[in-house]
Amino acid sequence: RLMGSTARKREVNLVVRRRSDLPPVLADPDQLKQITLNLVLNALEVSAPGSEIVVETRAASWGGLVLEVRDQGTGIPSDQVENIFRPFFTTKESGTGLGLALTHQMVMEHGGDITVESVEGRGSVFRVTLRQTNEPLRETGT
């Protein structure tokens, strides 16, 4: 929802596919939101008007959780893919090179993994995987 207006302004179709049968993961909800926002913002920055970004969550076959952000943007040159999670590495004129580095760090701190598949000129898929927890979910509130 937070990125919906930005997507509309850029004339990019933002599709969200959330499954209701997701396994529980032990994670900081604010950091998960930040991870998702960073990935969607990056996708928006490389997406042309009329293109589509798909954000999808699903259960992994091995019992964990998968979050994918797929874009139809410019893609990442193959010789740069291995550097994109390094601090201060950027291909953008106005970028700091911290967004993906911080995203990578947050995912690692949760015991997860983040990968990217990219084809230059066709787009990228960022995939975050988190392990399922066996701890019972607790209700919060007063």
mmCIF file of N, CA and C in Angstrom:
data_model
loop_
_atom_site.group_PDB
_atom_site.id
_atom_site.type_symbol
_atom_site.label_atom_id
_atom_site.label_comp_id
_atom_site.label_asym_id
_atom_site.label_seq_id
_atom_site.Cartn_x
_atom_site.Cartn_y
_atom_site.Cartn_z
ATOM 1 N N ARG A 1 0.822 -1.206 0.000
ATOM 2 C CA ARG A 1 0.000 0.000 0.000
ATOM 3 C C ARG A 1 0.853 1.251 0.000
ATOM 4 N N LEU A 2 1.990 1.204 0.707
ATOM 5 C CA LEU A 2 2.827 2.391 0.802
ATOM 6 C C LEU A 2 3.403 2.811 -0.544
ATOM 7 N N MET A 3 3.642 1.868 -1.418
ATOM 8 C CA MET A 3 4.265 2.167 -2.707
ATOM 9 C C MET A 3 3.247 2.305 -3.840
ATOM 10 N N GLY A 4 1.978 2.100 -3.544
ATOM 11 C CA GLY A 4 0.942 2.153 -4.580
ATOM 12 C C GLY A 4 0.868 3.488 -5.290
ATOM 13 N N SER A 5 0.918 4.580 -4.543
ATOM 14 C CA SER A 5 0.819 5.892 -5.191
ATOM 15 C C SER A 5 2.057 6.189 -6.026
ATOM 16 N N THR A 6 3.220 5.773 -5.553
ATOM 17 C CA THR A 6 4.454 5.971 -6.323
ATOM 18 C C THR A 6 4.385 5.175 -7.623
ATOM 19 N N ALA A 7 3.883 3.948 -7.547
ATOM 20 C CA ALA A 7 3.751 3.120 -8.749
ATOM 21 C C ALA A 7 2.785 3.772 -9.735
ATOM 22 N N ARG A 8 1.662 4.290 -9.249
ATOM 23 C CA ARG A 8 0.694 4.944 -10.144
ATOM 24 C C ARG A 8 1.305 6.174 -10.808
ATOM 25 N N LYS A 9 2.052 6.970 -10.057
ATOM 26 C CA LYS A 9 2.693 8.161 -10.621
ATOM 27 C C LYS A 9 3.678 7.794 -11.718
ATOM 28 N N ARG A 10 4.355 6.668 -11.549
ATOM 29 C CA ARG A 10 5.335 6.213 -12.545
ATOM 30 C C ARG A 10 4.687 5.351 -13.626
ATOM 31 N N GLU A 11 3.361 5.177 -13.516
ATOM 32 C CA GLU A 11 2.583 4.381 -14.476
ATOM 33 C C GLU A 11 3.075 2.944 -14.562
ATOM 34 N N VAL A 12 3.405 2.400 -13.396
ATOM 35 C CA VAL A 12 3.854 1.013 -13.280
ATOM 36 C C VAL A 12 2.769 0.237 -12.545
ATOM 37 N N ASN A 13 2.420 -0.925 -13.065
ATOM 38 C CA ASN A 13 1.415 -1.771 -12.433
ATOM 39 C C ASN A 13 2.074 -2.579 -11.316
ATOM 40 N N LEU A 14 1.642 -2.356 -10.081
ATOM 41 C CA LEU A 14 2.179 -3.065 -8.921
ATOM 42 C C LEU A 14 1.186 -4.147 -8.517
ATOM 43 N N VAL A 15 1.599 -5.404 -8.655
ATOM 44 C CA VAL A 15 0.746 -6.555 -8.355
ATOM 45 C C VAL A 15 1.267 -7.218 -7.093
ATOM 46 N N VAL A 16 0.374 -7.436 -6.128
ATOM 47 C CA VAL A 16 0.755 -8.094 -4.878
ATOM 48 C C VAL A 16 -0.021 -9.395 -4.763
ATOM 49 N N ARG A 17 0.720 -10.474 -4.590
ATOM 50 C CA ARG A 17 0.107 -11.798 -4.420
ATOM 51 C C ARG A 17 0.531 -12.342 -3.062
ATOM 52 N N ARG A 18 -0.409 -12.322 -2.130
ATOM 53 C CA ARG A 18 -0.133 -12.819 -0.774
ATOM 54 C C ARG A 18 -0.935 -14.074 -0.524
ATOM 55 N N ARG A 19 -0.258 -15.071 -0.057
ATOM 56 C CA ARG A 19 -0.927 -16.315 0.316
ATOM 57 C C ARG A 19 -1.380 -16.204 1.762
ATOM 58 N N SER A 20 -2.486 -16.805 2.067
ATOM 59 C CA SER A 20 -2.980 -16.769 3.442
ATOM 60 C C SER A 20 -2.436 -17.921 4.276
ATOM 61 N N ASP A 21 -1.859 -18.925 3.646
ATOM 62 C CA ASP A 21 -1.395 -20.122 4.349
ATOM 63 C C ASP A 21 0.119 -20.122 4.544
ATOM 64 N N LEU A 22 0.669 -18.963 4.883
ATOM 65 C CA LEU A 22 2.118 -18.850 5.042
ATOM 66 C C LEU A 22 2.577 -19.440 6.366
ATOM 67 N N PRO A 23 3.748 -20.055 6.380
ATOM 68 C CA PRO A 23 4.278 -20.596 7.637
ATOM 69 C C PRO A 23 4.750 -19.445 8.531
ATOM 70 N N PRO A 24 4.724 -19.650 9.844
ATOM 71 C CA PRO A 24 5.221 -18.596 10.738
ATOM 72 C C PRO A 24 6.749 -18.493 10.660
ATOM 73 N N VAL A 25 7.237 -17.280 10.690
ATOM 74 C CA VAL A 25 8.676 -17.041 10.743
ATOM 75 C C VAL A 25 8.944 -16.129 11.929
ATOM 76 N N LEU A 26 10.097 -16.307 12.538
ATOM 77 C CA LEU A 26 10.496 -15.463 13.650
ATOM 78 C C LEU A 26 11.244 -14.271 13.055
ATOM 79 N N ALA A 27 10.581 -13.109 13.019
ATOM 80 C CA ALA A 27 11.169 -11.956 12.349
ATOM 81 C C ALA A 27 10.592 -10.664 12.907
ATOM 82 N N ASP A 28 11.336 -9.609 12.759
ATOM 83 C CA ASP A 28 10.896 -8.276 13.140
ATOM 84 C C ASP A 28 9.996 -7.733 12.033
ATOM 85 N N PRO A 29 8.718 -7.483 12.319
ATOM 86 C CA PRO A 29 7.804 -7.034 11.268
ATOM 87 C C PRO A 29 8.231 -5.710 10.622
ATOM 88 N N ASP A 30 8.813 -4.818 11.402
ATOM 89 C CA ASP A 30 9.262 -3.542 10.832
ATOM 90 C C ASP A 30 10.412 -3.753 9.852
ATOM 91 N N GLN A 31 11.311 -4.670 10.178
ATOM 92 C CA GLN A 31 12.411 -4.936 9.262
ATOM 93 C C GLN A 31 11.926 -5.660 8.009
ATOM 94 N N LEU A 32 10.953 -6.547 8.155
ATOM 95 C CA LEU A 32 10.386 -7.199 6.971
ATOM 96 C C LEU A 32 9.719 -6.170 6.063
ATOM 97 N N LYS A 33 9.054 -5.212 6.658
ATOM 98 C CA LYS A 33 8.450 -4.134 5.868
ATOM 99 C C LYS A 33 9.537 -3.340 5.147
ATOM 100 N N GLN A 34 10.631 -3.036 5.848
ATOM 101 C CA GLN A 34 11.725 -2.272 5.242
ATOM 102 C C GLN A 34 12.383 -3.053 4.107
ATOM 103 N N ILE A 35 12.567 -4.347 4.293
ATOM 104 C CA ILE A 35 13.129 -5.202 3.243
ATOM 105 C C ILE A 35 12.255 -5.127 1.992
ATOM 106 N N THR A 36 10.951 -5.290 2.194
ATOM 107 C CA THR A 36 10.017 -5.255 1.072
ATOM 108 C C THR A 36 10.011 -3.887 0.399
ATOM 109 N N LEU A 37 9.959 -2.823 1.201
ATOM 110 C CA LEU A 37 9.952 -1.468 0.631
ATOM 111 C C LEU A 37 11.213 -1.193 -0.181
ATOM 112 N N ASN A 38 12.372 -1.590 0.335
ATOM 113 C CA ASN A 38 13.626 -1.370 -0.385
ATOM 114 C C ASN A 38 13.618 -2.081 -1.735
ATOM 115 N N LEU A 39 13.158 -3.320 -1.749
ATOM 116 C CA LEU A 39 13.145 -4.077 -2.994
ATOM 117 C C LEU A 39 12.142 -3.511 -3.998
ATOM 118 N N VAL A 40 10.975 -3.105 -3.511
ATOM 119 C CA VAL A 40 9.970 -2.524 -4.408
ATOM 120 C C VAL A 40 10.440 -1.165 -4.925
ATOM 121 N N LEU A 41 11.032 -0.347 -4.060
ATOM 122 C CA LEU A 41 11.534 0.953 -4.499
ATOM 123 C C LEU A 41 12.604 0.800 -5.575
ATOM 124 N N ASN A 42 13.523 -0.144 -5.384
ATOM 125 C CA ASN A 42 14.537 -0.409 -6.408
ATOM 126 C C ASN A 42 13.882 -0.824 -7.721
ATOM 127 N N ALA A 43 12.881 -1.688 -7.636
ATOM 128 C CA ALA A 43 12.185 -2.139 -8.843
ATOM 129 C C ALA A 43 11.494 -0.972 -9.542
ATOM 130 N N LEU A 44 10.871 -0.090 -8.766
ATOM 131 C CA LEU A 44 10.204 1.078 -9.350
ATOM 132 C C LEU A 44 11.193 1.993 -10.058
ATOM 133 N N GLU A 45 12.362 2.137 -9.491
ATOM 134 C CA GLU A 45 13.366 3.045 -10.063
ATOM 135 C C GLU A 45 13.871 2.572 -11.424
ATOM 136 N N VAL A 46 13.799 1.274 -11.692
ATOM 137 C CA VAL A 46 14.309 0.756 -12.966
ATOM 138 C C VAL A 46 13.193 0.377 -13.935
ATOM 139 N N SER A 47 11.942 0.587 -13.528
ATOM 140 C CA SER A 47 10.808 0.160 -14.351
ATOM 141 C C SER A 47 10.291 1.296 -15.222
ATOM 142 N N ALA A 48 10.012 0.971 -16.471
ATOM 143 C CA ALA A 48 9.473 1.936 -17.426
ATOM 144 C C ALA A 48 7.955 2.028 -17.266
ATOM 145 N N PRO A 49 7.378 3.154 -17.640
ATOM 146 C CA PRO A 49 5.911 3.252 -17.647
ATOM 147 C C PRO A 49 5.305 2.114 -18.470
ATOM 148 N N GLY A 50 4.224 1.554 -17.951
ATOM 149 C CA GLY A 50 3.551 0.451 -18.622
ATOM 150 C C GLY A 50 4.062 -0.922 -18.224
ATOM 151 N N SER A 51 5.139 -0.977 -17.448
ATOM 152 C CA SER A 51 5.666 -2.278 -17.031
ATOM 153 C C SER A 51 4.996 -2.731 -15.733
ATOM 154 N N GLU A 52 5.389 -3.900 -15.257
ATOM 155 C CA GLU A 52 4.750 -4.505 -14.092
ATOM 156 C C GLU A 52 5.793 -4.961 -13.081
ATOM 157 N N ILE A 53 5.464 -4.773 -11.822
ATOM 158 C CA ILE A 53 6.247 -5.309 -10.714
ATOM 159 C C ILE A 53 5.333 -6.259 -9.955
ATOM 160 N N VAL A 54 5.823 -7.453 -9.669
ATOM 161 C CA VAL A 54 5.042 -8.438 -8.924
ATOM 162 C C VAL A 54 5.740 -8.709 -7.602
ATOM 163 N N VAL A 55 4.997 -8.529 -6.522
ATOM 164 C CA VAL A 55 5.468 -8.854 -5.178
ATOM 165 C C VAL A 55 4.660 -10.068 -4.735
ATOM 166 N N GLU A 56 5.373 -11.141 -4.409
ATOM 167 C CA GLU A 56 4.682 -12.390 -4.080
ATOM 168 C C GLU A 56 5.271 -13.021 -2.831
ATOM 169 N N THR A 57 4.386 -13.507 -1.967
ATOM 170 C CA THR A 57 4.823 -14.309 -0.827
ATOM 171 C C THR A 57 4.210 -15.694 -0.974
ATOM 172 N N ARG A 58 5.002 -16.705 -0.578
ATOM 173 C CA ARG A 58 4.503 -18.079 -0.649
ATOM 174 C C ARG A 58 5.308 -18.949 0.310
ATOM 175 N N ALA A 59 4.753 -20.093 0.613
ATOM 176 C CA ALA A 59 5.469 -21.075 1.422
ATOM 177 C C ALA A 59 6.496 -21.772 0.541
ATOM 178 N N ALA A 60 7.672 -21.984 1.086
ATOM 179 C CA ALA A 60 8.710 -22.716 0.361
ATOM 180 C C ALA A 60 8.455 -24.207 0.516
ATOM 181 N N SER A 61 8.894 -24.981 -0.447
ATOM 182 C CA SER A 61 8.683 -26.428 -0.398
ATOM 183 C C SER A 61 9.368 -27.060 0.811
ATOM 184 N N TRP A 62 10.425 -26.440 1.316
ATOM 185 C CA TRP A 62 11.159 -26.972 2.462
ATOM 186 C C TRP A 62 10.614 -26.426 3.796
ATOM 187 N N GLY A 63 9.506 -25.686 3.754
ATOM 188 C CA GLY A 63 8.850 -25.249 4.982
ATOM 189 C C GLY A 63 9.097 -23.815 5.376
ATOM 190 N N GLY A 64 9.871 -23.081 4.645
ATOM 191 C CA GLY A 64 10.121 -21.681 4.970
ATOM 192 C C GLY A 64 9.192 -20.753 4.206
ATOM 193 N N LEU A 65 9.542 -19.492 4.207
ATOM 194 C CA LEU A 65 8.771 -18.439 3.553
ATOM 195 C C LEU A 65 9.604 -17.831 2.438
ATOM 196 N N VAL A 66 8.970 -17.540 1.315
ATOM 197 C CA VAL A 66 9.632 -16.897 0.183
ATOM 198 C C VAL A 66 8.929 -15.587 -0.118
ATOM 199 N N LEU A 67 9.710 -14.526 -0.256
ATOM 200 C CA LEU A 67 9.222 -13.228 -0.720
ATOM 201 C C LEU A 67 9.955 -12.937 -2.017
ATOM 202 N N GLU A 68 9.216 -12.710 -3.095
ATOM 203 C CA GLU A 68 9.829 -12.384 -4.380
ATOM 204 C C GLU A 68 9.354 -11.031 -4.860
ATOM 205 N N VAL A 69 10.281 -10.260 -5.424
ATOM 206 C CA VAL A 69 9.957 -9.014 -6.105
ATOM 207 C C VAL A 69 10.519 -9.132 -7.508
ATOM 208 N N ARG A 70 9.601 -9.171 -8.507
ATOM 209 C CA ARG A 70 9.986 -9.315 -9.913
ATOM 210 C C ARG A 70 9.674 -8.031 -10.663
ATOM 211 N N ASP A 71 10.627 -7.569 -11.445
ATOM 212 C CA ASP A 71 10.389 -6.378 -12.255
ATOM 213 C C ASP A 71 10.728 -6.654 -13.709
ATOM 214 N N GLN A 72 10.288 -5.763 -14.572
ATOM 215 C CA GLN A 72 10.575 -5.832 -15.998
ATOM 216 C C GLN A 72 11.491 -4.670 -16.375
ATOM 217 N N GLY A 73 12.377 -4.334 -15.462
ATOM 218 C CA GLY A 73 13.253 -3.180 -15.640
ATOM 219 C C GLY A 73 14.452 -3.459 -16.513
ATOM 220 N N THR A 74 15.486 -2.693 -16.278
ATOM 221 C CA THR A 74 16.678 -2.729 -17.118
ATOM 222 C C THR A 74 17.557 -3.946 -16.874
ATOM 223 N N GLY A 75 17.346 -4.631 -15.773
ATOM 224 C CA GLY A 75 18.202 -5.761 -15.443
ATOM 225 C C GLY A 75 19.551 -5.292 -14.936
ATOM 226 N N ILE A 76 20.322 -6.224 -14.459
ATOM 227 C CA ILE A 76 21.637 -5.926 -13.887
ATOM 228 C C ILE A 76 22.682 -6.592 -14.777
ATOM 229 N N PRO A 77 23.672 -5.848 -15.234
ATOM 230 C CA PRO A 77 24.726 -6.475 -16.041
ATOM 231 C C PRO A 77 25.361 -7.628 -15.271
ATOM 232 N N SER A 78 25.623 -8.718 -15.967
ATOM 233 C CA SER A 78 26.127 -9.930 -15.310
ATOM 234 C C SER A 78 27.428 -9.695 -14.553
ATOM 235 N N ASP A 79 28.251 -8.763 -15.011
ATOM 236 C CA ASP A 79 29.509 -8.503 -14.316
ATOM 237 C C ASP A 79 29.329 -7.666 -13.054
ATOM 238 N N GLN A 80 28.100 -7.200 -12.787
ATOM 239 C CA GLN A 80 27.842 -6.393 -11.596
ATOM 240 C C GLN A 80 26.989 -7.104 -10.553
ATOM 241 N N VAL A 81 26.367 -8.212 -10.933
ATOM 242 C CA VAL A 81 25.447 -8.917 -10.021
ATOM 243 C C VAL A 81 26.116 -9.271 -8.702
ATOM 244 N N GLU A 82 27.347 -9.737 -8.741
ATOM 245 C CA GLU A 82 28.017 -10.179 -7.502
ATOM 246 C C GLU A 82 28.316 -9.013 -6.561
ATOM 247 N N ASN A 83 28.231 -7.781 -7.032
ATOM 248 C CA ASN A 83 28.550 -6.613 -6.199
ATOM 249 C C ASN A 83 27.344 -5.897 -5.615
ATOM 250 N N ILE A 84 26.141 -6.232 -6.042
ATOM 251 C CA ILE A 84 25.000 -5.384 -5.708
ATOM 252 C C ILE A 84 24.664 -5.324 -4.219
ATOM 253 N N PHE A 85 25.090 -6.296 -3.429
ATOM 254 C CA PHE A 85 24.807 -6.269 -1.997
ATOM 255 C C PHE A 85 25.960 -5.658 -1.197
ATOM 256 N N ARG A 86 27.004 -5.201 -1.866
ATOM 257 C CA ARG A 86 28.131 -4.569 -1.181
ATOM 258 C C ARG A 86 27.806 -3.118 -0.857
ATOM 259 N N PRO A 87 28.155 -2.667 0.355
ATOM 260 C CA PRO A 87 27.902 -1.268 0.708
ATOM 261 C C PRO A 87 28.588 -0.316 -0.263
ATOM 262 N N PHE A 88 27.878 0.727 -0.614
ATOM 263 C CA PHE A 88 28.336 1.831 -1.462
ATOM 264 C C PHE A 88 28.494 1.469 -2.928
ATOM 265 N N PHE A 89 28.155 0.249 -3.323
ATOM 266 C CA PHE A 89 28.167 -0.091 -4.737
ATOM 267 C C PHE A 89 26.843 0.351 -5.341
ATOM 268 N N THR A 90 26.895 1.159 -6.383
ATOM 269 C CA THR A 90 25.676 1.609 -7.038
ATOM 270 C C THR A 90 25.929 1.825 -8.520
ATOM 271 N N THR A 91 24.877 1.664 -9.286
ATOM 272 C CA THR A 91 24.938 1.973 -10.713
ATOM 273 C C THR A 91 24.101 3.220 -11.006
ATOM 274 N N LYS A 92 23.478 3.780 -9.961
ATOM 275 C CA LYS A 92 22.614 4.951 -10.124
ATOM 276 C C LYS A 92 23.422 6.228 -9.911
ATOM 277 N N GLU A 93 23.081 7.249 -10.674
ATOM 278 C CA GLU A 93 23.777 8.529 -10.522
ATOM 279 C C GLU A 93 23.529 9.144 -9.154
ATOM 280 N N SER A 94 22.314 8.981 -8.635
ATOM 281 C CA SER A 94 21.987 9.600 -7.351
ATOM 282 C C SER A 94 21.922 8.592 -6.209
ATOM 283 N N GLY A 95 22.314 7.356 -6.438
ATOM 284 C CA GLY A 95 22.228 6.328 -5.407
ATOM 285 C C GLY A 95 23.387 6.362 -4.429
ATOM 286 N N THR A 96 23.122 5.850 -3.223
ATOM 287 C CA THR A 96 24.170 5.782 -2.196
ATOM 288 C C THR A 96 24.817 4.405 -2.134
ATOM 289 N N GLY A 97 24.143 3.405 -2.692
ATOM 290 C CA GLY A 97 24.665 2.046 -2.612
ATOM 291 C C GLY A 97 24.431 1.399 -1.264
ATOM 292 N N LEU A 98 23.463 1.926 -0.514
ATOM 293 C CA LEU A 98 23.191 1.360 0.813
ATOM 294 C C LEU A 98 21.897 0.558 0.888
ATOM 295 N N GLY A 99 20.946 0.808 -0.004
ATOM 296 C CA GLY A 99 19.642 0.143 0.072
ATOM 297 C C GLY A 99 19.729 -1.369 0.037
ATOM 298 N N LEU A 100 20.382 -1.911 -0.974
ATOM 299 C CA LEU A 100 20.487 -3.369 -1.078
ATOM 300 C C LEU A 100 21.444 -3.946 -0.046
ATOM 301 N N ALA A 101 22.482 -3.180 0.323
ATOM 302 C CA ALA A 101 23.406 -3.653 1.357
ATOM 303 C C ALA A 101 22.680 -3.787 2.695
ATOM 304 N N LEU A 102 21.857 -2.801 3.043
ATOM 305 C CA LEU A 102 21.093 -2.865 4.296
ATOM 306 C C LEU A 102 20.035 -3.955 4.231
ATOM 307 N N THR A 103 19.417 -4.109 3.075
ATOM 308 C CA THR A 103 18.429 -5.175 2.898
ATOM 309 C C THR A 103 19.090 -6.536 3.106
ATOM 310 N N HIS A 104 20.241 -6.727 2.495
ATOM 311 C CA HIS A 104 21.001 -7.975 2.645
ATOM 312 C C HIS A 104 21.325 -8.223 4.117
ATOM 313 N N GLN A 105 21.787 -7.193 4.808
ATOM 314 C CA GLN A 105 22.145 -7.326 6.224
ATOM 315 C C GLN A 105 20.935 -7.726 7.064
ATOM 316 N N MET A 106 19.783 -7.089 6.835
ATOM 317 C CA MET A 106 18.583 -7.419 7.602
ATOM 318 C C MET A 106 18.147 -8.857 7.355
ATOM 319 N N VAL A 107 18.213 -9.305 6.106
ATOM 320 C CA VAL A 107 17.835 -10.680 5.788
ATOM 321 C C VAL A 107 18.777 -11.654 6.487
ATOM 322 N N MET A 108 20.077 -11.394 6.436
ATOM 323 C CA MET A 108 21.058 -12.271 7.081
ATOM 324 C C MET A 108 20.849 -12.316 8.593
ATOM 325 N N GLU A 109 20.536 -11.164 9.201
ATOM 326 C CA GLU A 109 20.301 -11.123 10.651
ATOM 327 C C GLU A 109 19.092 -11.964 11.047
ATOM 328 N N HIS A 110 18.188 -12.201 10.119
ATOM 329 C CA HIS A 110 17.025 -13.051 10.372
ATOM 330 C C HIS A 110 17.308 -14.519 10.028
ATOM 331 N N GLY A 111 18.545 -14.837 9.689
ATOM 332 C CA GLY A 111 18.895 -16.203 9.344
ATOM 333 C C GLY A 111 18.388 -16.612 7.976
ATOM 334 N N GLY A 112 18.079 -15.620 7.155
ATOM 335 C CA GLY A 112 17.546 -15.904 5.827
ATOM 336 C C GLY A 112 18.593 -15.762 4.748
ATOM 337 N N ASP A 113 18.104 -15.721 3.522
ATOM 338 C CA ASP A 113 18.981 -15.597 2.368
ATOM 339 C C ASP A 113 18.293 -14.696 1.348
ATOM 340 N N ILE A 114 19.087 -13.959 0.581
ATOM 341 C CA ILE A 114 18.558 -13.138 -0.501
ATOM 342 C C ILE A 114 19.392 -13.400 -1.736
ATOM 343 N N THR A 115 18.704 -13.644 -2.842
ATOM 344 C CA THR A 115 19.378 -13.901 -4.106
ATOM 345 C C THR A 115 18.738 -13.044 -5.187
ATOM 346 N N VAL A 116 19.439 -12.937 -6.296
ATOM 347 C CA VAL A 116 18.894 -12.201 -7.444
ATOM 348 C C VAL A 116 19.177 -12.986 -8.711
ATOM 349 N N GLU A 117 18.188 -12.997 -9.578
ATOM 350 C CA GLU A 117 18.338 -13.500 -10.938
ATOM 351 C C GLU A 117 18.019 -12.320 -11.833
ATOM 352 N N SER A 118 18.885 -12.041 -12.788
ATOM 353 C CA SER A 118 18.670 -10.871 -13.618
ATOM 354 C C SER A 118 19.150 -11.116 -15.035
ATOM 355 N N VAL A 119 18.387 -10.577 -15.971
ATOM 356 C CA VAL A 119 18.769 -10.612 -17.374
ATOM 357 C C VAL A 119 18.776 -9.169 -17.854
ATOM 358 N N GLU A 120 19.923 -8.727 -18.293
ATOM 359 C CA GLU A 120 20.060 -7.345 -18.733
ATOM 360 C C GLU A 120 19.042 -7.049 -19.837
ATOM 361 N N GLY A 121 18.299 -5.978 -19.647
ATOM 362 C CA GLY A 121 17.288 -5.564 -20.607
ATOM 363 C C GLY A 121 15.938 -6.236 -20.429
ATOM 364 N N ARG A 122 15.838 -7.194 -19.494
ATOM 365 C CA ARG A 122 14.575 -7.922 -19.317
ATOM 366 C C ARG A 122 14.024 -7.859 -17.902
ATOM 367 N N GLY A 123 14.866 -7.571 -16.914
ATOM 368 C CA GLY A 123 14.367 -7.456 -15.554
ATOM 369 C C GLY A 123 15.093 -8.333 -14.560
ATOM 370 N N SER A 124 14.614 -8.253 -13.321
ATOM 371 C CA SER A 124 15.261 -8.961 -12.216
ATOM 372 C C SER A 124 14.223 -9.585 -11.298
ATOM 373 N N VAL A 125 14.657 -10.624 -10.605
ATOM 374 C CA VAL A 125 13.860 -11.253 -9.562
ATOM 375 C C VAL A 125 14.727 -11.297 -8.310
ATOM 376 N N PHE A 126 14.281 -10.600 -7.259
ATOM 377 C CA PHE A 126 14.937 -10.676 -5.959
ATOM 378 C C PHE A 126 14.122 -11.638 -5.115
ATOM 379 N N ARG A 127 14.809 -12.611 -4.512
ATOM 380 C CA ARG A 127 14.134 -13.653 -3.740
ATOM 381 C C ARG A 127 14.708 -13.696 -2.328
ATOM 382 N N VAL A 128 13.838 -13.463 -1.355
ATOM 383 C CA VAL A 128 14.200 -13.546 0.061
ATOM 384 C C VAL A 128 13.581 -14.816 0.616
ATOM 385 N N THR A 129 14.388 -15.620 1.304
ATOM 386 C CA THR A 129 13.868 -16.819 1.951
ATOM 387 C C THR A 129 14.148 -16.735 3.445
ATOM 388 N N LEU A 130 13.144 -17.101 4.227
ATOM 389 C CA LEU A 130 13.261 -17.103 5.686
ATOM 390 C C LEU A 130 12.842 -18.467 6.204
ATOM 391 N N ARG A 131 13.511 -18.895 7.263
ATOM 392 C CA ARG A 131 13.209 -20.199 7.856
ATOM 393 C C ARG A 131 11.922 -20.137 8.667
ATOM 394 N N GLN A 132 11.210 -21.234 8.658
ATOM 395 C CA GLN A 132 10.013 -21.378 9.456
ATOM 396 C C GLN A 132 10.405 -21.546 10.912
ATOM 397 N N THR A 133 9.588 -21.013 11.800
ATOM 398 C CA THR A 133 9.818 -21.205 13.224
ATOM 399 C C THR A 133 8.822 -22.226 13.757
ATOM 400 N N ASN A 134 9.229 -22.942 14.760
ATOM 401 C CA ASN A 134 8.322 -23.884 15.417
ATOM 402 C C ASN A 134 7.738 -23.308 16.691
ATOM 403 N N GLU A 135 8.118 -22.052 16.994
ATOM 404 C CA GLU A 135 7.589 -21.418 18.184
ATOM 405 C C GLU A 135 6.120 -21.051 17.945
ATOM 406 N N PRO A 136 5.280 -21.234 18.972
ATOM 407 C CA PRO A 136 3.875 -20.860 18.796
ATOM 408 C C PRO A 136 3.744 -19.342 18.664
ATOM 409 N N LEU A 137 2.782 -18.913 17.835
ATOM 410 C CA LEU A 137 2.523 -17.495 17.691
ATOM 411 C C LEU A 137 1.867 -16.986 18.961
ATOM 412 N N ARG A 138 2.288 -15.798 19.408
ATOM 413 C CA ARG A 138 1.707 -15.199 20.616
ATOM 414 C C ARG A 138 0.885 -14.006 20.226
ATOM 415 N N GLU A 139 -0.214 -13.835 20.911
ATOM 416 C CA GLU A 139 -1.046 -12.652 20.711
ATOM 417 C C GLU A 139 -0.386 -11.478 21.424
ATOM 418 N N THR A 140 -0.426 -10.323 20.798
ATOM 419 C CA THR A 140 0.075 -9.114 21.446
ATOM 420 C C THR A 140 -1.100 -8.185 21.662
ATOM 421 N N GLY A 141 -0.968 -7.326 22.590
ATOM 422 C CA GLY A 141 -2.046 -6.383 22.868
ATOM 423 C C GLY A 141 -2.256 -6.230 24.355
ATOM 424 N N THR A 142 -3.324 -5.552 24.681
ATOM 425 C CA THR A 142 -3.598 -5.267 26.096
ATOM 426 C C THR A 142 -4.672 -6.148 26.651
#
